[in-house]
C-alpha positions as semicolon CSV with decimal commas, in nm:
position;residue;x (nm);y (nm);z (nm)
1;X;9,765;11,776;11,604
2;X;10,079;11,809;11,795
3;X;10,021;11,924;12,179
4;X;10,091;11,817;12,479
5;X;9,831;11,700;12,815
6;X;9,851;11,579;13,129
7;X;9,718;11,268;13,200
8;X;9,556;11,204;13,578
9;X;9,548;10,778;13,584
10;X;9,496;10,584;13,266
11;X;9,421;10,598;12,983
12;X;9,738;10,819;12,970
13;X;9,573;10,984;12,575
14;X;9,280;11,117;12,630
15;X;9,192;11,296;12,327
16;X;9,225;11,024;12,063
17;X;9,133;10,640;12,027
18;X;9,448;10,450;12,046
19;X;9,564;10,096;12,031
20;X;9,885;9,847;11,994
21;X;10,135;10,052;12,186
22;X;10,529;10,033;12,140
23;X;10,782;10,239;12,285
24;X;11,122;10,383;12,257
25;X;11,332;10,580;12,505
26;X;11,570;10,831;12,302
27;X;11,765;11,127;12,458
28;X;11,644;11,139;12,814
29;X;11,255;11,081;12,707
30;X;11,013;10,799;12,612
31;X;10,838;10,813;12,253
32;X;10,514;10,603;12,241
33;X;10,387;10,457;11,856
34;X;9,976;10,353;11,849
35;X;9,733;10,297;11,593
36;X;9,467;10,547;11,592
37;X;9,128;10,416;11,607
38;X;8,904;10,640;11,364
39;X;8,585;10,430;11,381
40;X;8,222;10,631;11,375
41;X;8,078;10,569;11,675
42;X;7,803;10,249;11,523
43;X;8,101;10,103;11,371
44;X;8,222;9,794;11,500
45;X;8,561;9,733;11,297
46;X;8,902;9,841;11,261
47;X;8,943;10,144;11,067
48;X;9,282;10,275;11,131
49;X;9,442;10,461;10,874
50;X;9,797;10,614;11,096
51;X;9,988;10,536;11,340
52;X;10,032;10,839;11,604
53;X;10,388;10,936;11,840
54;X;10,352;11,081;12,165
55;X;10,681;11,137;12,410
56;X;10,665;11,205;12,809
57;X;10,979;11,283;13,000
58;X;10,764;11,162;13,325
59;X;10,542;10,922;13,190
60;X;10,282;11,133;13,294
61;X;10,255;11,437;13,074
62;X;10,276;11,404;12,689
63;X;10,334;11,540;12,438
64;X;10,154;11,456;12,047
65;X;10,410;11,442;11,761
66;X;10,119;11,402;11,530
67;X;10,075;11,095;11,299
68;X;10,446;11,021;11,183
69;X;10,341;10,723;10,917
70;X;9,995;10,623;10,737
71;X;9,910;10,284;10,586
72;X;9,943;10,442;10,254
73;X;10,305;10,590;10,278
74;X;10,399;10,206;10,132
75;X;10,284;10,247;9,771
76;X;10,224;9,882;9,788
77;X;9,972;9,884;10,019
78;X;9,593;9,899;10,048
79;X;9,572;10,012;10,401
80;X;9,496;9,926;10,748
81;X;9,740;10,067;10,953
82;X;9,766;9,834;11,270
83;X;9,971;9,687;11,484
84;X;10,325;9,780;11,496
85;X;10,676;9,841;11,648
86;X;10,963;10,092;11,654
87;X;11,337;10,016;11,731
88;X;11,667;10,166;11,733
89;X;11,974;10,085;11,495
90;X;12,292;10,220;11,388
91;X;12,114;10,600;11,420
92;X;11,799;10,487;11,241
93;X;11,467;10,414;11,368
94;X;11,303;10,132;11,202
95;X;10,930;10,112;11,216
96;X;10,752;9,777;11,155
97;X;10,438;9,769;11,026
98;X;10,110;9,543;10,982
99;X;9,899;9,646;10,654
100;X;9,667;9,482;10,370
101;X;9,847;9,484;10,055
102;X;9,704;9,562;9,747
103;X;9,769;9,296;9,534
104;X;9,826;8,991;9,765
105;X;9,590;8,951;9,954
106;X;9,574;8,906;10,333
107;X;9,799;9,108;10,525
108;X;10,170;9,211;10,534
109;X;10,451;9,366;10,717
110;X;10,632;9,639;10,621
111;X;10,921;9,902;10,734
112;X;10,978;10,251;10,734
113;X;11,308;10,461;10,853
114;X;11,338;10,781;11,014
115;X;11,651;10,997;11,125
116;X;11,452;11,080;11,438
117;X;11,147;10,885;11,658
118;X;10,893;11,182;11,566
119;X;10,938;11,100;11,175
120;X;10,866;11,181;10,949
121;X;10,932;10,793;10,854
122;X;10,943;10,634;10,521
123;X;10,903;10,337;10,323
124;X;11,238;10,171;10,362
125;X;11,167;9,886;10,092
126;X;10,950;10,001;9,875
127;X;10,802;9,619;9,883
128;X;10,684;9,480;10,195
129;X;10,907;9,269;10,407
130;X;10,659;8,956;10,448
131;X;10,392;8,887;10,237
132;X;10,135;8,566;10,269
133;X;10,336;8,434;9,910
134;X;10,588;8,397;10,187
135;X;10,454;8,157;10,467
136;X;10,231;7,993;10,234
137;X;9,922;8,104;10,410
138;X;9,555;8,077;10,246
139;X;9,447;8,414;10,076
140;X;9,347;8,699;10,266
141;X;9,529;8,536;10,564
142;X;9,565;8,753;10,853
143;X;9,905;8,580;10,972
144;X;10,082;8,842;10,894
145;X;9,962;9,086;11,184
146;X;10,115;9,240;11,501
147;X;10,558;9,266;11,403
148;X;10,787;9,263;11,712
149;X;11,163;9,318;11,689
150;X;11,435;9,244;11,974
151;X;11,838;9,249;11,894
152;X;11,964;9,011;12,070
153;X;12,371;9,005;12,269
154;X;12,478;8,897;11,944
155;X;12,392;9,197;11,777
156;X;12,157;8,967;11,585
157;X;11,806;9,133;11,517
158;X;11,476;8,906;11,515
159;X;11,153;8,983;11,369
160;X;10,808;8,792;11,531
161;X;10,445;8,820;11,419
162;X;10,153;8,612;11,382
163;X;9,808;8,523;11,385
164;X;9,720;8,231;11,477
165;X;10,023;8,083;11,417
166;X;10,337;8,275;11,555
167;X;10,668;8,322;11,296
168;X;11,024;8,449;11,347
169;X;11,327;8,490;11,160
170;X;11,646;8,662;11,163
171;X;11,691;9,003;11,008
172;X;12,016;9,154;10,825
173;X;12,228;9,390;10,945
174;X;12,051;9,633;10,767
175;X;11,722;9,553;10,921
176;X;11,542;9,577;10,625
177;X;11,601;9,223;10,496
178;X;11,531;8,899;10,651
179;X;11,901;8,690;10,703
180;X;11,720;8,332;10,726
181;X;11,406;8,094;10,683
182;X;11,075;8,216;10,834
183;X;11,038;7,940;11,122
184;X;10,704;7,840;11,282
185;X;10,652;7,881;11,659
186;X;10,446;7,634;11,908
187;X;10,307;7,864;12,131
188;X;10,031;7,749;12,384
189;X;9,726;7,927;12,319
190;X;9,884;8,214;12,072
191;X;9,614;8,418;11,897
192;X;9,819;8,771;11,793
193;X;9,996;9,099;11,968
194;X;10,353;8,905;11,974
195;X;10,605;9,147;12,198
196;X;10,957;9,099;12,343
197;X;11,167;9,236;12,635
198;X;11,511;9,079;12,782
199;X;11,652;9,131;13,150
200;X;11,875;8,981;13,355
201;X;11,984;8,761;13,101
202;X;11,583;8,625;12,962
203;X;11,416;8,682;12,674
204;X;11,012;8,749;12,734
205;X;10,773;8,652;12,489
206;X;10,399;8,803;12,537
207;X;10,103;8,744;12,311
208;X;9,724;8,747;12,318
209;X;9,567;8,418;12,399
210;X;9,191;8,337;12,340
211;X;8,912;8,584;12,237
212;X;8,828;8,816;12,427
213;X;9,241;8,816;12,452
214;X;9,421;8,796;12,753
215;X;9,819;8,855;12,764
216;X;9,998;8,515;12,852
217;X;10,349;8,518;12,832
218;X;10,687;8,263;12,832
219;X;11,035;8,316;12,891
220;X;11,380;8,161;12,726
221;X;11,731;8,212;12,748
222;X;11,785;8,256;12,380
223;X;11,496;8,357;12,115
224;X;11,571;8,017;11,941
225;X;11,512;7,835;12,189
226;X;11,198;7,673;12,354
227;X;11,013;7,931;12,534
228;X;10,930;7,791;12,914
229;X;10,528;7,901;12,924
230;X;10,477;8,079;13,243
231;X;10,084;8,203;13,261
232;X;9,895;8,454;13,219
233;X;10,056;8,840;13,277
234;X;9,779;9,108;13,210
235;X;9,408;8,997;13,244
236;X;9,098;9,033;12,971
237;X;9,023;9,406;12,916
238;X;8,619;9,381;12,994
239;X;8,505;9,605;12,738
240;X;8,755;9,553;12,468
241;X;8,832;9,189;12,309
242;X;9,181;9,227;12,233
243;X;9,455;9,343;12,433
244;X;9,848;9,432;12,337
245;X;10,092;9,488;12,578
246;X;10,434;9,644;12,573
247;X;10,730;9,662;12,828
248;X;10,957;9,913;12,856
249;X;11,204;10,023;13,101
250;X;11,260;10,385;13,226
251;X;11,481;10,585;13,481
252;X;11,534;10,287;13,687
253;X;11,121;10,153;13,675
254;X;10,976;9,910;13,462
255;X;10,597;9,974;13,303
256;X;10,379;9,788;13,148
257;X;10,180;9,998;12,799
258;X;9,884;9,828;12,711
259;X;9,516;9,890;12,539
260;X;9,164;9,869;12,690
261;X;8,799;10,019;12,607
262;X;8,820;10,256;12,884
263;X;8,757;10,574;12,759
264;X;8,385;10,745;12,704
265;X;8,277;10,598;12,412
266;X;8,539;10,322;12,420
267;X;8,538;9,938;12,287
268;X;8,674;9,678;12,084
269;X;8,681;9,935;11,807
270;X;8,759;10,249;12,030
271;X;9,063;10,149;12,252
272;X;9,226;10,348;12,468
273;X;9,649;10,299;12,584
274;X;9,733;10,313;12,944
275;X;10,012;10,199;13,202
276;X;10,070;10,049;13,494
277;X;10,390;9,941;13,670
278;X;10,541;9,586;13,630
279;X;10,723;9,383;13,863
280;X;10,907;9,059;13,896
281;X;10,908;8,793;14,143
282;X;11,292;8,727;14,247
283;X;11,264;8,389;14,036
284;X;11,269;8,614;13,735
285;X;10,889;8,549;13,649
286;X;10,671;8,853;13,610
287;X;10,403;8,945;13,866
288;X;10,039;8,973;13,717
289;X;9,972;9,300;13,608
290;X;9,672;9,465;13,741
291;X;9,501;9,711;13,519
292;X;9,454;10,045;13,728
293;X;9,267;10,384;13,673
294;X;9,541;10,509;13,879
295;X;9,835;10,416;13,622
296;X;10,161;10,560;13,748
């Protein structure tokens, strides 16, 4: 339900479960895209049927654009509505999306468009973008999890995912449509929760390594290239075993958006988003990121 609260320290949303944060900054403010962990409270598994939007001019107070997209806006899916990213393009947001299809099995990515961040989005395709047919992974593979997108200086867009094994390829112009082979990535350690960021002329790869998950991250000066491993960047939520994290730069700071258990209630099945500041070292490595109850 759309509102808006103020958030004193993490988690920064306080009155939902949420999980697998992305971000966008559009017209002077920041719009923030989780799943929405809907578990009872003696499940333990993954029932998320929407993804939610939520936008702070101050990172500290914001506001709920409701539930923008559902696993079951693509007609060709069965549901599960988890992780996920939104970018900009040519006045278009483009929302990528990890789902079970309906009638191959295992998991898949698809995209939705909106005019605005807030939605409401919609099925862009009409088929999903990646399927398991597609990598030639074993039914009811969860490969397909977790899409991250990143346009490069080219103007070239790239699409990474993966469980287990990590994938990229090239998208079209149109974003909607892959403009290349899928191609395998040798990651050290790479379980899921691929993200990207570029400054300074580096492209950062982050992922979730092991189980429970901590975020490890490399670094490379093009997205084709080898990515230089360079540790560990955000630490093993205690309560929660996976953990996602997202950077994002705003009004001259950088921050760090990430998932833990920390809420009343909260767990592997009942995560909660927060945010902390992120720094780098002048070597162009990132500093370890310290969860905080304090957040920003």
């Amino acid at each position: 339900m759309p509102g808006t609260a103020h958030a004193e320290g993490n988690p920064i949303i306080r009155h939902v479960y949420t999980a697998d944060p992305s971000a966008v900054v559009y017209d002077g403010r920041v719009y923030l895209f989780t799943g929405h962990d809907e578990a009872q409270p003696d499940q333990q598994a993954y029932i998320m049927r929407e993804w939610l939007c939520f936008s702070s001019s101050d990172m500290r107070t914001w506001q709920s654009h409701g539930s923008p997209l559902r696993a079951l806006d693509f007609s060709w899916a069965q549901g599960d509505a988890f992780g996920s990213q939104v970018i900009a393009r040519h006045g278009k947001f483009y929302w990528y999306t990890a789902v079970t299809h309906a009638t191959i099995a295992g998991k898949a990515i698809g995209v939705a468009v909106a005019d605005v961040p807030w939605g409401p989005f919609r099925d862009a395709r009409g088929t999903a973008l990646i399927t398991n047919a597609m990598i030639d992974a074993p039914p009811g593979s969860m490969n397909n999890l977790d899409p991250a997108v990143i346009i490069d200086d080219r103007g070239q867009a790239y699409l990474f995912w993966g469980n287990g094994q990590a994938y990229y390829a090239r998208l079209n112009e149109n974003m909607t449509e892959l403009d290349g082979p899928i191609q395998k990535l040798d990651l050290p350690g790479f379980q899921e929760g691929s993200r990207l960021y570029k400054r300074r002329g580096w492209y950062y790869l982050s992922y979730g390594s092991g189980m429970p998950e901590k975020i490890v991250y490399g670094r490379s000066r093009d997205l084709e290239d080898p990515w230089e491993f360079c540790g560990i960047l955000n630490e093993i939520a205690g309560n929660c075993q996976t953990n996602s994290g997202f950077i994002i730069d705003y009004q001259g700071r950088s921050y760090f958006i990430y998932h833990n258990g920390a809420l009343p209630g909260g767990g592997s099945h009942h995560r909660s988003v927060c945010l902390d500041y992120i720094y780098f070292n002048p070597d162009d490595t990132i500093r370890r990121v310290v969860m905080t109850s304090e957040g920003v």
